[in-house]
Amino acid sequence: RAARGERERRIAVEHNAPAAANKVPYANELEIAVAEQLALLRAKPALFATMLESKRAPHFEGVNLRHTDPDELVTMVRTAEGVRAVKEACSVLRSAPAELPELVASPGLTRAMFDAVQENADKPSALSRVQQYGSVKGSARQIMYRGPYGSAEDVLLGVLTDDGNKQRSRQQALLDPAFKYYGVCAGVEKEGRGHYVWLLLVSEFKDKA
């Protein structure tokens, strides 16, 4: 198994310039894995209900979630709602269309999200930078995930559960067929205790040539 320090170095690898439009425009391992999970979610929403039932629901002790990271280190994570939010998410995922429109990874949106995080990691504003990299139309939504070390699957399950958010706005955004393009920035928290993932979703976007 990889040591924790080795994993941190892999996740924290410096971003390169976005790749060609037909490739995943990311430089680090976590972002590539998140992109793969997003594609799977849009192709098979109901599959994530099954994942939640098998990988989240059985691991609650009251409102505390027993989280095991890739190095098999166990952490008890306190949630706001406990398993109730997981069960609600399962219902939503099973009632979603069998397949949702594809989310296309955009080099420009990715660069805008990365720039914003570099400027202010706590409250980045990617929309203020989007015009540098392309033109956006329609609606947009910025999503944040912070949590203990885990997989990209853990990230998606956490956002879909949307614990403590009465509006379930992050969950709704990931399942909203109006969003067709996205950018992502992910890395290790400054304190080294976990990782973060920022997503920027938009309805329409055209990257600059």
mmCIF file of C-alpha atoms in Angstrom, residues 91-196:
data_model
loop_
_atom_site.group_PDB
_atom_site.id
_atom_site.type_symbol
_atom_site.label_atom_id
_atom_site.label_comp_id
_atom_site.label_asym_id
_atom_site.label_seq_id
_atom_site.Cartn_x
_atom_site.Cartn_y
_atom_site.Cartn_z
ATOM 1 C CA SER A 91 -34.601 7.624 -3.721
ATOM 2 C CA VAL A 92 -33.635 10.646 -5.828
ATOM 3 C CA LEU A 93 -31.059 8.687 -7.829
ATOM 4 C CA ARG A 94 -33.500 5.878 -8.582
ATOM 5 C CA SER A 95 -36.165 8.343 -9.719
ATOM 6 C CA ALA A 96 -33.732 10.137 -12.059
ATOM 7 C CA PRO A 97 -33.717 9.312 -15.802
ATOM 8 C CA ALA A 98 -31.911 6.056 -16.583
ATOM 9 C CA GLU A 99 -29.258 8.102 -18.394
ATOM 10 C CA LEU A 100 -28.457 11.813 -18.191
ATOM 11 C CA PRO A 101 -26.744 14.026 -20.813
ATOM 12 C CA GLU A 102 -22.981 13.727 -20.797
ATOM 13 C CA LEU A 103 -20.913 16.259 -18.867
ATOM 14 C CA VAL A 104 -18.028 17.446 -21.051
ATOM 15 C CA ALA A 105 -14.728 18.326 -19.399
ATOM 16 C CA SER A 106 -13.633 21.786 -20.523
ATOM 17 C CA PRO A 107 -9.985 22.958 -20.485
ATOM 18 C CA GLY A 108 -11.106 26.580 -20.089
ATOM 19 C CA LEU A 109 -13.443 25.909 -17.174
ATOM 20 C CA THR A 110 -10.778 23.772 -15.538
ATOM 21 C CA ARG A 111 -8.203 26.542 -15.835
ATOM 22 C CA ALA A 112 -10.695 29.114 -14.492
ATOM 23 C CA MET A 113 -11.454 26.887 -11.493
ATOM 24 C CA PHE A 114 -7.765 26.261 -10.844
ATOM 25 C CA ASP A 115 -6.892 29.970 -11.041
ATOM 26 C CA ALA A 116 -9.699 30.853 -8.632
ATOM 27 C CA VAL A 117 -8.589 28.248 -6.085
ATOM 28 C CA GLN A 118 -5.009 29.472 -6.270
ATOM 29 C CA GLU A 119 -6.204 33.004 -5.544
ATOM 30 C CA ASN A 120 -8.565 32.063 -2.698
ATOM 31 C CA ALA A 121 -8.777 28.407 -1.700
ATOM 32 C CA ASP A 122 -11.544 29.015 0.855
ATOM 33 C CA LYS A 123 -13.933 31.003 -1.353
ATOM 34 C CA PRO A 124 -12.830 30.790 -4.981
ATOM 35 C CA SER A 125 -14.900 32.560 -7.631
ATOM 36 C CA ALA A 126 -14.260 30.816 -10.931
ATOM 37 C CA LEU A 127 -17.012 32.648 -12.801
ATOM 38 C CA SER A 128 -15.080 35.896 -12.546
ATOM 39 C CA ARG A 129 -12.267 34.254 -14.557
ATOM 40 C CA VAL A 130 -14.224 32.281 -17.134
ATOM 41 C CA GLN A 131 -14.171 35.002 -19.816
ATOM 42 C CA GLN A 132 -10.386 34.687 -20.019
ATOM 43 C CA TYR A 133 -10.738 31.157 -21.361
ATOM 44 C CA GLY A 134 -13.977 31.138 -23.319
ATOM 45 C CA SER A 135 -17.597 32.251 -23.538
ATOM 46 C CA VAL A 136 -20.328 31.001 -21.216
ATOM 47 C CA LYS A 137 -24.102 31.068 -21.676
ATOM 48 C CA GLY A 138 -26.979 30.016 -19.460
ATOM 49 C CA SER A 139 -26.747 28.979 -15.841
ATOM 50 C CA ALA A 140 -23.697 28.072 -13.789
ATOM 51 C CA ARG A 141 -23.069 26.398 -10.450
ATOM 52 C CA GLN A 142 -19.934 26.030 -8.348
ATOM 53 C CA ILE A 143 -19.735 22.986 -6.058
ATOM 54 C CA MET A 144 -17.325 22.356 -3.201
ATOM 55 C CA TYR A 145 -16.388 19.117 -1.437
ATOM 56 C CA ARG A 146 -14.081 18.861 1.560
ATOM 57 C CA GLY A 147 -13.532 15.631 3.398
ATOM 58 C CA PRO A 148 -11.125 13.019 4.735
ATOM 59 C CA TYR A 149 -8.815 11.130 2.397
ATOM 60 C CA GLY A 150 -10.702 8.778 0.155
ATOM 61 C CA SER A 151 -11.437 7.942 -3.454
ATOM 62 C CA ALA A 152 -13.186 9.917 -6.186
ATOM 63 C CA GLU A 153 -16.124 7.634 -5.549
ATOM 64 C CA ASP A 154 -16.195 8.878 -1.947
ATOM 65 C CA VAL A 155 -16.290 12.450 -3.262
ATOM 66 C CA LEU A 156 -19.282 11.801 -5.511
ATOM 67 C CA LEU A 157 -21.148 9.862 -2.815
ATOM 68 C CA GLY A 158 -20.564 12.715 -0.384
ATOM 69 C CA VAL A 159 -21.822 15.383 -2.790
ATOM 70 C CA LEU A 160 -24.841 13.302 -3.795
ATOM 71 C CA THR A 161 -25.792 12.725 -0.155
ATOM 72 C CA ASP A 162 -25.449 16.501 0.444
ATOM 73 C CA ASP A 163 -25.694 16.006 4.201
ATOM 74 C CA GLY A 164 -26.864 19.057 6.139
ATOM 75 C CA ASN A 165 -28.025 20.978 3.062
ATOM 76 C CA LYS A 166 -31.822 21.201 3.204
ATOM 77 C CA GLN A 167 -32.042 22.350 -0.409
ATOM 78 C CA ARG A 168 -29.781 19.498 -1.631
ATOM 79 C CA SER A 169 -28.454 22.043 -4.127
ATOM 80 C CA ARG A 170 -25.179 20.215 -4.806
ATOM 81 C CA GLN A 171 -27.030 16.964 -5.429
ATOM 82 C CA GLN A 172 -29.463 18.720 -7.765
ATOM 83 C CA ALA A 173 -26.645 20.337 -9.732
ATOM 84 C CA LEU A 174 -24.856 17.043 -10.422
ATOM 85 C CA LEU A 175 -28.111 15.527 -11.714
ATOM 86 C CA ASP A 176 -29.337 18.604 -13.598
ATOM 87 C CA PRO A 177 -29.485 17.782 -17.351
ATOM 88 C CA ALA A 178 -29.154 21.504 -18.148
ATOM 89 C CA PHE A 179 -25.480 21.411 -17.137
ATOM 90 C CA LYS A 180 -23.356 20.111 -20.007
ATOM 91 C CA TYR A 181 -19.793 21.371 -19.318
ATOM 92 C CA TYR A 182 -17.559 21.421 -16.279
ATOM 93 C CA GLY A 183 -14.128 22.215 -14.873
ATOM 94 C CA VAL A 184 -12.512 20.760 -11.759
ATOM 95 C CA CYS A 185 -9.715 21.534 -9.329
ATOM 96 C CA ALA A 186 -8.667 19.150 -6.551
ATOM 97 C CA GLY A 187 -5.819 18.789 -4.098
ATOM 98 C CA VAL A 188 -4.641 18.346 -0.524
ATOM 99 C CA GLU A 189 -5.827 20.653 2.246
ATOM 100 C CA LYS A 190 -3.157 22.945 3.700
ATOM 101 C CA GLU A 191 -3.372 21.162 7.046
ATOM 102 C CA GLY A 192 -2.794 17.846 5.277
ATOM 103 C CA ARG A 193 -5.799 16.190 6.940
ATOM 104 C CA GLY A 194 -7.899 15.613 3.850
ATOM 105 C CA HIS A 195 -8.578 16.804 0.341
ATOM 106 C CA TYR A 196 -10.791 19.251 -1.502
#
